[in-house]
Short mmCIF file of C-alpha atoms and ligand atoms in Angstrom, two decimals:
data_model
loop_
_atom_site.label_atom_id
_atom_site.label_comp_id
_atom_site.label_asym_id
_atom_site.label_seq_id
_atom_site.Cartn_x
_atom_site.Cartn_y
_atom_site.Cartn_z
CA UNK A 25 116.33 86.05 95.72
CA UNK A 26 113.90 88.16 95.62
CA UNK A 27 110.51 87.31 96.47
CA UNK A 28 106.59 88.20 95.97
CA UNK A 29 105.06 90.89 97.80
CA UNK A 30 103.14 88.75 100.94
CA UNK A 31 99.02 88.58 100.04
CA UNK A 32 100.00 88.02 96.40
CA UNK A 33 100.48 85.09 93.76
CA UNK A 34 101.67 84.47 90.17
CA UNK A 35 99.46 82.86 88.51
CA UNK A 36 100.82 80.84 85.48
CA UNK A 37 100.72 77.27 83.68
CA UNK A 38 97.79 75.48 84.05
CA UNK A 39 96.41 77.56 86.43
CA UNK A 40 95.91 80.48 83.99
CA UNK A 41 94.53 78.37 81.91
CA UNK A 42 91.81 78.43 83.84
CA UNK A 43 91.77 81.71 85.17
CA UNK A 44 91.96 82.86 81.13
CA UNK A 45 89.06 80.05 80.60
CA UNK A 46 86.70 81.49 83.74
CA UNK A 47 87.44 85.14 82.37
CA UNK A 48 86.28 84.12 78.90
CA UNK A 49 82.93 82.36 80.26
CA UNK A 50 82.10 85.80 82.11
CA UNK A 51 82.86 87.39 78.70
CA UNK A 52 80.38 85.72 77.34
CA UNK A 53 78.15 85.69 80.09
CA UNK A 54 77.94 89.30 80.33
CA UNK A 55 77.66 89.85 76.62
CA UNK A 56 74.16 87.76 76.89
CA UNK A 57 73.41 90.43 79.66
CA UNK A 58 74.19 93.58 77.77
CA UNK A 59 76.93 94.80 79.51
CA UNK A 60 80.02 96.43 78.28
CA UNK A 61 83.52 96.00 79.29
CA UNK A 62 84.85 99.13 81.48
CA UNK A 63 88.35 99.49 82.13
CA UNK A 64 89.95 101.99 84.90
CA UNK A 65 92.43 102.96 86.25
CA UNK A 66 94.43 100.88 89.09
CA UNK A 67 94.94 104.48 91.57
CA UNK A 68 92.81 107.29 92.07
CA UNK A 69 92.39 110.02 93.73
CA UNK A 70 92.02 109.17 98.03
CA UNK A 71 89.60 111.08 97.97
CA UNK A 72 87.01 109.44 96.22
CA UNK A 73 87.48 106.06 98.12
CA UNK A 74 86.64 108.29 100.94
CA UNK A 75 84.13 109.61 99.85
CA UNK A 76 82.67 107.09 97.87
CA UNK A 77 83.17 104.05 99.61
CA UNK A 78 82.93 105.73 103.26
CA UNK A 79 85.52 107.36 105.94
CA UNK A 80 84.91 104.80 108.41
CA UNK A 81 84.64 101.37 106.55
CA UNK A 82 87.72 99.05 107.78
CA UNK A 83 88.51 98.92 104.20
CA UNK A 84 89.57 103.11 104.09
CA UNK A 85 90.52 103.38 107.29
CA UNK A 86 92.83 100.46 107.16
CA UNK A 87 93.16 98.87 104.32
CA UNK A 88 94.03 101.10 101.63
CA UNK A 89 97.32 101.67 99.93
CA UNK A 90 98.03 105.12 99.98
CA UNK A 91 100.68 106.79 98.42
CA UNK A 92 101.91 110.78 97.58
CA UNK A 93 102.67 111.06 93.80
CA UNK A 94 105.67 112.65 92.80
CA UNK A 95 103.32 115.77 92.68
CA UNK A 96 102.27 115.98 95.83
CA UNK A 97 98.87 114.36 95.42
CA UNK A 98 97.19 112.00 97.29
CA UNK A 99 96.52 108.90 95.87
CA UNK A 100 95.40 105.32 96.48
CA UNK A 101 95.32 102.36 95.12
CA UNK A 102 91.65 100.70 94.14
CA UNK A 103 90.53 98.83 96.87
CA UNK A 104 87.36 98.41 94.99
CA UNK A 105 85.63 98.31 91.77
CA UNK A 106 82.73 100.53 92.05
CA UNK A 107 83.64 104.00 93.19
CA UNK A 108 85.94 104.22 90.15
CA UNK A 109 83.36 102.83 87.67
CA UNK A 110 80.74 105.91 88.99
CA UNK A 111 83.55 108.28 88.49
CA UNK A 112 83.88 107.51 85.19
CA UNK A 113 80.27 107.40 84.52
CA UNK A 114 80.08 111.20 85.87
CA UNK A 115 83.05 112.04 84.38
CA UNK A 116 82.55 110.92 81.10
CA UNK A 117 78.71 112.13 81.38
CA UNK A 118 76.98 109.15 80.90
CA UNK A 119 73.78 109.85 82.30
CA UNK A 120 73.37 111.38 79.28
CA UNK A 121 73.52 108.51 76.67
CA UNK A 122 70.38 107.56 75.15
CA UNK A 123 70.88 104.05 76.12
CA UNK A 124 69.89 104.04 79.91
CA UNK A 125 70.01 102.13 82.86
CA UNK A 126 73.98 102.22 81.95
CA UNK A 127 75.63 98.34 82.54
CA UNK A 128 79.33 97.67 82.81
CA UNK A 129 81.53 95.42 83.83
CA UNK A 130 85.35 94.47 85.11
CA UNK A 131 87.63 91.89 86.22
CA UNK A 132 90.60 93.25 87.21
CA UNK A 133 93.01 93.31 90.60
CA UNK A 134 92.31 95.20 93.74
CA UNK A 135 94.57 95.92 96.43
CA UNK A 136 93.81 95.99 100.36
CA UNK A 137 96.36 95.44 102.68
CA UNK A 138 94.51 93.03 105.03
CA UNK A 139 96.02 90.26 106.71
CA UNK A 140 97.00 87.45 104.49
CA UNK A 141 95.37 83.78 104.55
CA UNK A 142 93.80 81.03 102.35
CA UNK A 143 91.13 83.32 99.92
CA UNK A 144 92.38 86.64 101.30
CA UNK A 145 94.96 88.29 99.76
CA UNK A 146 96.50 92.01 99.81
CA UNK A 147 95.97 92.01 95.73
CA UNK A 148 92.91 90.46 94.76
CA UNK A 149 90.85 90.39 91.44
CA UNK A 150 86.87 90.74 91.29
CA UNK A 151 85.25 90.92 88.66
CA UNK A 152 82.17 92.89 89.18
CA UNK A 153 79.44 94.88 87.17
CA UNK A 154 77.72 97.76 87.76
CA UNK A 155 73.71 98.66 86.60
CA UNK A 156 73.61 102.33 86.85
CA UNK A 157 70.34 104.58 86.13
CA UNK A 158 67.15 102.40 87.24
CA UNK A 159 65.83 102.21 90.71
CA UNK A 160 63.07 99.24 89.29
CA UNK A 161 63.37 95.65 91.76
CA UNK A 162 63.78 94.08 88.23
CA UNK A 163 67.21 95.60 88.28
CA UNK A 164 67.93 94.03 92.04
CA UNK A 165 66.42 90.43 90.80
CA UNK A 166 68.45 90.37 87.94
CA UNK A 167 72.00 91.55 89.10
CA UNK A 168 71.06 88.71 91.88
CA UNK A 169 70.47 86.20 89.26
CA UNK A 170 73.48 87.10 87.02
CA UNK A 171 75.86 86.22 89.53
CA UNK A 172 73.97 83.36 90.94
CA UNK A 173 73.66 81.83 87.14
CA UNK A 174 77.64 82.86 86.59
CA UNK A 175 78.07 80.47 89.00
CA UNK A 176 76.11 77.85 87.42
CA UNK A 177 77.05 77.89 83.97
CA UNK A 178 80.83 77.55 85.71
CA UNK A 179 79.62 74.46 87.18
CA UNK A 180 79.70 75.47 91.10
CA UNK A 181 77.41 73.79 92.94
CA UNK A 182 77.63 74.56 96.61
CA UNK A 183 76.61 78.43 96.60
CA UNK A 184 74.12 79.92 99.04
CA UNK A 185 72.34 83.62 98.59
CA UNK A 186 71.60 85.81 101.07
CA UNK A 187 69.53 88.74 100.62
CA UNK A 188 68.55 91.21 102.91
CA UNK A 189 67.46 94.74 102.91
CA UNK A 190 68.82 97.99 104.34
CA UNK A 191 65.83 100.62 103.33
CA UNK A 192 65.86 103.35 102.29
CA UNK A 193 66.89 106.97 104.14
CA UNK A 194 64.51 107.11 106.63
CA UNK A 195 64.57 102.98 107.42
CA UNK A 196 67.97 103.87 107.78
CA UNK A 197 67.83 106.20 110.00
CA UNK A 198 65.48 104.38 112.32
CA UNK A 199 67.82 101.53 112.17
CA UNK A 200 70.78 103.55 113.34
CA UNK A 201 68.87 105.19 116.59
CA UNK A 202 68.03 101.40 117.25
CA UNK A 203 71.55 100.30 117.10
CA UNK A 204 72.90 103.60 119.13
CA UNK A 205 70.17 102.57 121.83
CA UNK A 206 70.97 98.40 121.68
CA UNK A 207 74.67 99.37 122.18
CA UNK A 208 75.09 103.12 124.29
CA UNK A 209 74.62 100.66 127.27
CA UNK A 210 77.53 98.51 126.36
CA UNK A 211 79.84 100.62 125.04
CA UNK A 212 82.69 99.14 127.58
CA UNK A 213 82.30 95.60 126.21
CA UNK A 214 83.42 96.99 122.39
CA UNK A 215 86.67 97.48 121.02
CA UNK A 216 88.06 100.86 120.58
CA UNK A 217 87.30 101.17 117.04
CA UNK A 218 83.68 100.19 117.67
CA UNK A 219 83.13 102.63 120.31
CA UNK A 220 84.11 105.44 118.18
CA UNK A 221 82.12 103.35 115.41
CA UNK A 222 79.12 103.78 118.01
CA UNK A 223 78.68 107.65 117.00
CA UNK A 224 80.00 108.28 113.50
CA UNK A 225 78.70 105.00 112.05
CA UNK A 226 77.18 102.28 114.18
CA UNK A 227 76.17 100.08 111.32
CA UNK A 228 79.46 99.58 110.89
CA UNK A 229 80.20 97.89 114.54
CA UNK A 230 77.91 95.10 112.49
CA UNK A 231 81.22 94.03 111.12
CA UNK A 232 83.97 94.57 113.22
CA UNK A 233 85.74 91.61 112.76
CA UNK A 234 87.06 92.10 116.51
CA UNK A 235 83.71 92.04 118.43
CA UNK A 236 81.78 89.46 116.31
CA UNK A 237 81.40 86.70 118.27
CA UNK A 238 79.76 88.98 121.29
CA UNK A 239 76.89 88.10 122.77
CA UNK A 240 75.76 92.05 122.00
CA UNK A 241 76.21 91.94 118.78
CA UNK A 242 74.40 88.82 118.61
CA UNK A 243 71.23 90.60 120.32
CA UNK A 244 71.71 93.43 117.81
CA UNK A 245 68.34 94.78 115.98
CA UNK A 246 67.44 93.33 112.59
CA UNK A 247 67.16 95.66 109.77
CA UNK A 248 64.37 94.36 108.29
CA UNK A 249 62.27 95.36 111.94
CA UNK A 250 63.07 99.37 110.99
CA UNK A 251 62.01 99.01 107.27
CA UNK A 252 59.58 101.72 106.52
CA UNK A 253 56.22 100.50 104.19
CA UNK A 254 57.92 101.19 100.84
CA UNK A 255 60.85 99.86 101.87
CA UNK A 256 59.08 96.61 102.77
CA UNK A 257 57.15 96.71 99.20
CA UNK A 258 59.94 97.19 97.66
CA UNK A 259 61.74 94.37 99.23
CA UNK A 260 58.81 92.17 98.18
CA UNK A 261 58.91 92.67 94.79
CA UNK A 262 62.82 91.87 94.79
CA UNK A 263 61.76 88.71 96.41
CA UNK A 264 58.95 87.70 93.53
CA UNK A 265 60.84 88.95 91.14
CA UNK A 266 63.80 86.62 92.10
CA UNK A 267 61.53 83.63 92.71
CA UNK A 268 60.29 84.17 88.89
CA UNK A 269 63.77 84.18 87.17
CA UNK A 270 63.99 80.67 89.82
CA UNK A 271 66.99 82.17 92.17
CA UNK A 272 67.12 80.57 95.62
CA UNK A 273 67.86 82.62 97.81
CA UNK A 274 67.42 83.01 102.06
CA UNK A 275 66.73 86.38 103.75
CA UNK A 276 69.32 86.92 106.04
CA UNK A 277 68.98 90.24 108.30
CA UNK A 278 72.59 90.04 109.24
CA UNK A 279 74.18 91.08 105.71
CA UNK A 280 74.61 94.49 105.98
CA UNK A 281 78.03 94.87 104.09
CA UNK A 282 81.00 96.47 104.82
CA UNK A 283 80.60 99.18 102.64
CA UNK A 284 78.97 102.48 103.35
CA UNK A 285 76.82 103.42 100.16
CA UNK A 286 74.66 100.90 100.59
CA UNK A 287 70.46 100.90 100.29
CA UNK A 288 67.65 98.86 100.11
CA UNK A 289 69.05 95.18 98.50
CA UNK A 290 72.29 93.78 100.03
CA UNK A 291 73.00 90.37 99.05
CA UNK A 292 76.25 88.28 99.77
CA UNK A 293 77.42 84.69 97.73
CA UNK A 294 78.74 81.81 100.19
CA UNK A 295 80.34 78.69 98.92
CA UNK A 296 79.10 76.12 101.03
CA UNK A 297 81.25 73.56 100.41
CA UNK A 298 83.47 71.06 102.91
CA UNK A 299 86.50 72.23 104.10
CA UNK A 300 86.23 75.46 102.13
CA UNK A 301 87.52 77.44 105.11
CA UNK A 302 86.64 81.15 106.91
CA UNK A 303 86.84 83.24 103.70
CA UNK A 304 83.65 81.72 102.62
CA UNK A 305 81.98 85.00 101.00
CA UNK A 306 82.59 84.59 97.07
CA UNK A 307 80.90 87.49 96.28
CA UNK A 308 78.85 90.46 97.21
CA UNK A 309 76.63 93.40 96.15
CA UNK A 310 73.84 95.57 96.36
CA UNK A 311 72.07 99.25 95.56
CA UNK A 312 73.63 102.28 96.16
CA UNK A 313 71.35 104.76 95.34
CA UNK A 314 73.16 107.59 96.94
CA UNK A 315 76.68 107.08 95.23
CA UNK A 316 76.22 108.95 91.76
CA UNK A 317 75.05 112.20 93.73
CA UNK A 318 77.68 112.12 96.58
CA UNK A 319 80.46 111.94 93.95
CA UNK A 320 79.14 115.06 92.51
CA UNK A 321 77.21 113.60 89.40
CA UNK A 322 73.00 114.33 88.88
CA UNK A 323 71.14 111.76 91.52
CA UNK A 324 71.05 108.62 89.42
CA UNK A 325 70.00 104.93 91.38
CA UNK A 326 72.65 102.06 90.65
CA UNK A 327 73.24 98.56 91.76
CA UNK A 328 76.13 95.90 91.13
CA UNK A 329 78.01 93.33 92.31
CA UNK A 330 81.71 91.87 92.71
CA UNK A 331 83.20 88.45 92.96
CA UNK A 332 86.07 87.36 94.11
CA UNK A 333 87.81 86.02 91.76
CA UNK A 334 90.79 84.09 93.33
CA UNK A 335 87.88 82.51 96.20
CA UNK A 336 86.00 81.63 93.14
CA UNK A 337 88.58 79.62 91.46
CA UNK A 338 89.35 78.01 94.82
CA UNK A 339 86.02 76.61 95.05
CA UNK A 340 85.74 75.62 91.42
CA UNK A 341 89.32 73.04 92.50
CA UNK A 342 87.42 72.80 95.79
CA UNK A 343 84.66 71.28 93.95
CA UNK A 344 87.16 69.56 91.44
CA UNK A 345 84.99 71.20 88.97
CA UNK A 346 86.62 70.06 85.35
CA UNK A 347 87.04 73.07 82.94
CA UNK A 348 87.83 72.62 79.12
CA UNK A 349 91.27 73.39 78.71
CA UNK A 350 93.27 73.09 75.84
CA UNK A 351 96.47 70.97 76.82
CA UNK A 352 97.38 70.11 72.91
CA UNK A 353 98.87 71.27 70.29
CA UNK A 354 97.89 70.21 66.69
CA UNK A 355 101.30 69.63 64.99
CA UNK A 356 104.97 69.20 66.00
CA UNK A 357 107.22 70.29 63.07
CA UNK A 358 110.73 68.45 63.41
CA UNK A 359 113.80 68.80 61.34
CA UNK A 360 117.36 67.65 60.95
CA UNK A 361 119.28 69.74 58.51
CA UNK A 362 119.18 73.53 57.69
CA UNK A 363 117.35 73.11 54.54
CA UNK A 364 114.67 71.24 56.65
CA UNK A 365 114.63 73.73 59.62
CA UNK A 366 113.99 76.74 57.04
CA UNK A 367 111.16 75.04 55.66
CA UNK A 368 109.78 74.50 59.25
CA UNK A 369 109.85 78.15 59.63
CA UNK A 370 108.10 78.80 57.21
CA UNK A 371 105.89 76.20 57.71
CA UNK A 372 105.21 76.85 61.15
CA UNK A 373 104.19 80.47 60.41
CA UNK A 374 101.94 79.42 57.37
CA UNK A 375 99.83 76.96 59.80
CA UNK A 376 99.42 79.33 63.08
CA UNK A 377 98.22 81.93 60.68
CA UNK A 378 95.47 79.35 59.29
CA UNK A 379 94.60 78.60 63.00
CA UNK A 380 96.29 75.69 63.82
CA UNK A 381 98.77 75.32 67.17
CA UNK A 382 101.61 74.30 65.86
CA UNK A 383 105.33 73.66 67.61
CA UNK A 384 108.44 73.39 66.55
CA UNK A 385 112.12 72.63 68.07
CA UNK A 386 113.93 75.43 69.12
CA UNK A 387 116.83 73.65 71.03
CA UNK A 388 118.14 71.74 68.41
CA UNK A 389 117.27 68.60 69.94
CA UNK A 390 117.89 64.66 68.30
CA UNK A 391 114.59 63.27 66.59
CA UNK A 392 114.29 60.83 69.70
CA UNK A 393 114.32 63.79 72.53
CA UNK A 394 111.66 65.47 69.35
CA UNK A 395 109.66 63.17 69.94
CA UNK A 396 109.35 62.53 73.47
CA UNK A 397 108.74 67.04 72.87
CA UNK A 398 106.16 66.02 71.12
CA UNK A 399 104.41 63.73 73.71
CA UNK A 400 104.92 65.93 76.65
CA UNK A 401 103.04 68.67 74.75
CA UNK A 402 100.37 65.82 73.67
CA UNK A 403 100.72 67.31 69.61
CA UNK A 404 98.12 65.36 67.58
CA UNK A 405 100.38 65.20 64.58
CA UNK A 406 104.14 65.06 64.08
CA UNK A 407 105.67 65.59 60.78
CA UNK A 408 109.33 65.20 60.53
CA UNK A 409 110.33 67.46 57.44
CA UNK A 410 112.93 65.74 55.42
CA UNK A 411 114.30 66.87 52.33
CA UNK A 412 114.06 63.77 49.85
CA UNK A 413 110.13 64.16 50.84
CA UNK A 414 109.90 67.99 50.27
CA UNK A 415 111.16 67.73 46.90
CA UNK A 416 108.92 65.30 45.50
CA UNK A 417 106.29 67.91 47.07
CA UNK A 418 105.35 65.05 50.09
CA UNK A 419 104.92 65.16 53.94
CA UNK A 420 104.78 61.91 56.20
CA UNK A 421 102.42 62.92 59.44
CA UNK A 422 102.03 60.62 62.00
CA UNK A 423 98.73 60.50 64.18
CA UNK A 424 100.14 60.60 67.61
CA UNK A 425 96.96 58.56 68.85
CA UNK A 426 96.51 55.92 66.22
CA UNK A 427 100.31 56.53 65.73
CA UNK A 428 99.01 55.73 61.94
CA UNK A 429 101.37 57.65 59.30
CA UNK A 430 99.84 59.16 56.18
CA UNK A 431 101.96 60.14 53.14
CA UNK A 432 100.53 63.81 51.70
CA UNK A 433 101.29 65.93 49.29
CA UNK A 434 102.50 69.41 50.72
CA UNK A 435 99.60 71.29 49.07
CA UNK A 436 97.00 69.14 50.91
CA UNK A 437 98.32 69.72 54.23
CA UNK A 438 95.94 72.33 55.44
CA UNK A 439 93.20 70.98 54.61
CA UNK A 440 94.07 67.35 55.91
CA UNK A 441 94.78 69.12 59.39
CA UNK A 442 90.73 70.40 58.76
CA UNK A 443 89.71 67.11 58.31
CA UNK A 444 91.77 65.61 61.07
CA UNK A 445 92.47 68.03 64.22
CA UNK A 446 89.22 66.68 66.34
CA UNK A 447 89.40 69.40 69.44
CA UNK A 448 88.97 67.72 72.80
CA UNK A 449 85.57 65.80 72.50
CA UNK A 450 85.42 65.75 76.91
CA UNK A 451 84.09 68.98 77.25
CA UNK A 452 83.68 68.74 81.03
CA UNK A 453 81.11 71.66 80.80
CA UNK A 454 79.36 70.78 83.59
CA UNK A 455 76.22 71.72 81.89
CA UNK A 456 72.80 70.52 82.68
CA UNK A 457 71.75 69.62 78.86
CA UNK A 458 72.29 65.96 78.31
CA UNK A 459 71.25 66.73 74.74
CA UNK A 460 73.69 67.24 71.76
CA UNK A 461 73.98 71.44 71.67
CA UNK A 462 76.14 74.17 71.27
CA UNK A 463 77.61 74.38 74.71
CA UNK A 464 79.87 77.35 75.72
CA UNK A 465 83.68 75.32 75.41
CA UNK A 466 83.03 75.99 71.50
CA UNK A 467 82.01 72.95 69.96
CA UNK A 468 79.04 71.02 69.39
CA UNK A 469 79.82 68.60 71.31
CA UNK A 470 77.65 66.40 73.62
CA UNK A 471 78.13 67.89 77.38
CA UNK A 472 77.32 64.96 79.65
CA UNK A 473 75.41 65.87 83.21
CA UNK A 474 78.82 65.48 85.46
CA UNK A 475 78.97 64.68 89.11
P1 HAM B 501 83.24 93.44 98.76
O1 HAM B 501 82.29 92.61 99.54
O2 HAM B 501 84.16 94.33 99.52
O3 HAM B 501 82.37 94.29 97.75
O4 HAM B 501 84.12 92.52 97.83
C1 HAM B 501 83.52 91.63 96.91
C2 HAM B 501 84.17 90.25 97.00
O5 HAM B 501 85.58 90.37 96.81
C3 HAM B 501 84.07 89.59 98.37
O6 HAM B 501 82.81 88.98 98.52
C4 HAM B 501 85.19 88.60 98.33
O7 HAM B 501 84.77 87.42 97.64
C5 HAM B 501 86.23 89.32 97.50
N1 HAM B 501 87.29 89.85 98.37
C6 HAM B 501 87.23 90.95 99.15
N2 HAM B 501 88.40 91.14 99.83
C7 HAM B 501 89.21 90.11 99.45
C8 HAM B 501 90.55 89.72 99.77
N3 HAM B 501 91.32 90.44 100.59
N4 HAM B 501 91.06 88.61 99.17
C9 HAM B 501 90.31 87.88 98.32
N5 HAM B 501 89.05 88.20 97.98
C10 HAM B 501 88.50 89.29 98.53
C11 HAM B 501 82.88 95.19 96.87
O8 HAM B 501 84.05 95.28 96.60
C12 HAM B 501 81.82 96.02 96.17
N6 HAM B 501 82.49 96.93 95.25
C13 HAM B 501 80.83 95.13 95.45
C14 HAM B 501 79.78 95.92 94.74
C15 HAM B 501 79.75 96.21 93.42
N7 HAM B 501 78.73 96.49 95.29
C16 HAM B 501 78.05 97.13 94.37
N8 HAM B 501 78.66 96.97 93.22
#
């Protein structure tokens, strides 16, 4: 047999239900938010993953998948949503469209060939969005508060934000002598990769996942010490700002990221929830006013952010968080004889294309094995078609529920299904409005506070 690559899943039945339903509430989410769907491609050049995302993050150094085209050219699959998305934005020259700061969006699969566990996998999905073209703190508040409130409308509970700040060039820079001077005298106590880290990079001996727990690293300077005045104002008005649109949120001067084009805001998601386990970070973002220019396009400030996906739908079951999902269908069609099935065929096409889910038996089965069909795909309505019926123009339909049967003449069958297909009145939204409303599943139904 052949098996699944290790670090990845299938996802299917039930379970994509809900993956399709989360995808659909970010739709929406980020419609509300202005920002358009972007979609690109899975490889790219190496090159601008080095470039972009930086030559000595562990995720290009070694955790890319890197492969030479039949050409001869170097390329690599995604790792990560955002260098790709600022390509495109220089490529396809959209610093130039009237409509500015430019905001898109993904959700797509990423690939990283770290080593496997529960919430990390070697192909992942994020979905992520990217605010390119405004440097204002209103842009760091509110990419802050989108994910936070993506969150909330999904009905997760246990999430913590932390924010912190890197600064800008020259808090940077005062940051990375500290760090050279906090570790030069320890260099013996650091793994390989961190003392070579120690001279190219130091910020990024911040996250070696190898010297963590260190006592040095422990003792390391705080970012927010080396911030530079405007960095600190700047900082501040992230902070009101976020207090006004009512995001909690706890400044933590260890989030750097483990990204290189990052400035000023960093923030990261936790799910603090029981049992989650180590792969706690949901999601993570910040500014990266540098990006645009490196890449080669005019010097344009941008922020984002990217969730993971998969950790996010583990802490929406961690959380037993109920999700409106369709497990019906409106109408089995059963048949005995030819005459019947043909006019199931027909039927059957008819009512999908006026928007009902209908089903019909495609192995032949006995009305008794039918029905049971019927049951285990909880139809609302089973009509068995029967000749004698059809030609005095009639239809029997049974109400699986009430199990109440209703003779109808065929021309009235549409609009008896109108009448009588009720969706799903649980709509387990999770929402906080105990009052009747239009609620996100669809209908106006009334979403009680759960849990
Ligand atoms: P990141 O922190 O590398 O940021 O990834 C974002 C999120 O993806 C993480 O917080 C985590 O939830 C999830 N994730 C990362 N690696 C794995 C994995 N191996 N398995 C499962 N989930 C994973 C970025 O990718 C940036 N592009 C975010 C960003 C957008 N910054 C600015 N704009």
């Amino acid at each position: 047999m052949i098996t699944k690559p290790k670090g990845t899943k299938d996802i299917y039945g039930i379970e994509a239900k809900k993956w399709q339903y989360v995808s659909k509430v970010i739709d929406e989410v980020m419609e509300k938010y202005n920002y358009n769907f972007i979609r690109v491609p899975v490889f790219e050049s190496s090159e601008l993953f080095h470039r972009g995302v930086g030559e000595t993050t562990d995720i290009v150094t070694k955790e890319t998948y890197d492969f030479t085209d039949r050409g001869g050219r170097n390329m690599t699959l995604r790792p990560e949503g955002t260098a790709g998305v600022v390509r495109s934005y220089i490529e396809n020259k959209m610093y130039g469209d009237v409509n500015q700061p430019v905001k898109l969006y993904y959700n797509c699969p990423m690939y990283r060939y770290e080593r496997p566990q529960a919430g990390r996998y070697r192909e992942l999905t994020q979905f992520g969005y990217e605010l390119i073209g405004s440097d204002d703190p209103i842009c760091d508040a509110e990419v802050i508060s989108l994910a936070v409130n993506i969150y909330k409308i999904l009905g997760l509970k246990g999430i913590k934000v932390n924010i912190n700040s890197l600064g800008d060039a020259e808090s940077r820079n005062n940051y990375r002598e500290a760090l050279i001077k906090h570790f030069k005298p320890h260099i013996n106590e650091l793994c390989e990769d961190c003392k070579e880290r120690l001279e190219k990079n130091p910020l990024r001996i911040l996250d070696c996942k190898v010297d963590c727990d260190k006592e040095v690293m422990k003792s390391a300077p705080k970012t927010i010490d080396y911030l530079n005045e405007a960095s600190k104002q700047r900082f501040e008005k992230v902070k009101e700002y976020l207090s006004l649109m009512g995001v909690e949120y706890v400044v933590d001067p260890t989030v750097v990221r483990g990204l290189d084009y990052y400035n000023h805001t960093v923030f990261e998601v936790e799910a603090e929830i029981e049992g989650f386990g180590a792969q706690n970070v949901i999601g993570g973002g910040g500014r990266y006013n540098g990006m645009v220019e490196q890449l080669g396009g005019p010097s344009t400030p941008a922020i984002g952010f990217a969730a993971g996906f998969d950790r996010l739908m583990l802490a929406l079951d961690y959380e037993n968080v109920k999700m409106p999902i369709n497990n019906s269908v409106d109408l089995f069609l059963l048949y005995v004889n030819e005459d019947e099935k043909k006019y199931a065929v027909y039927l059957t096409n008819d009512l999908r294309m006026n928007g009902f889910i209908v089903e019909t038996d495609y192995l032949n089965r006995s009305l008794k094995s039918g029905f049971k069909q019927a049951d285990r795909l909880n139809a609302k309505f089973t009509i068995v078609l029967n000749s004698d019926d059809l030609k005095n123009n009639e239809l029997k339909i049974k109400n699986n529920k009430t199990k109440e049967e209703d003779v109808i003449s065929l021309d009235a069958l549409i609009y008896y299904l109108d009448e009588n297909v009720i969706e799903d009145d649980d709509c387990n939204c999770n929402c906080d409005d105990s009052e009747e409303h239009e609620c996100h599943c669809g209908e106006n139904c009334k979403c009680k506070k759960e849990n």
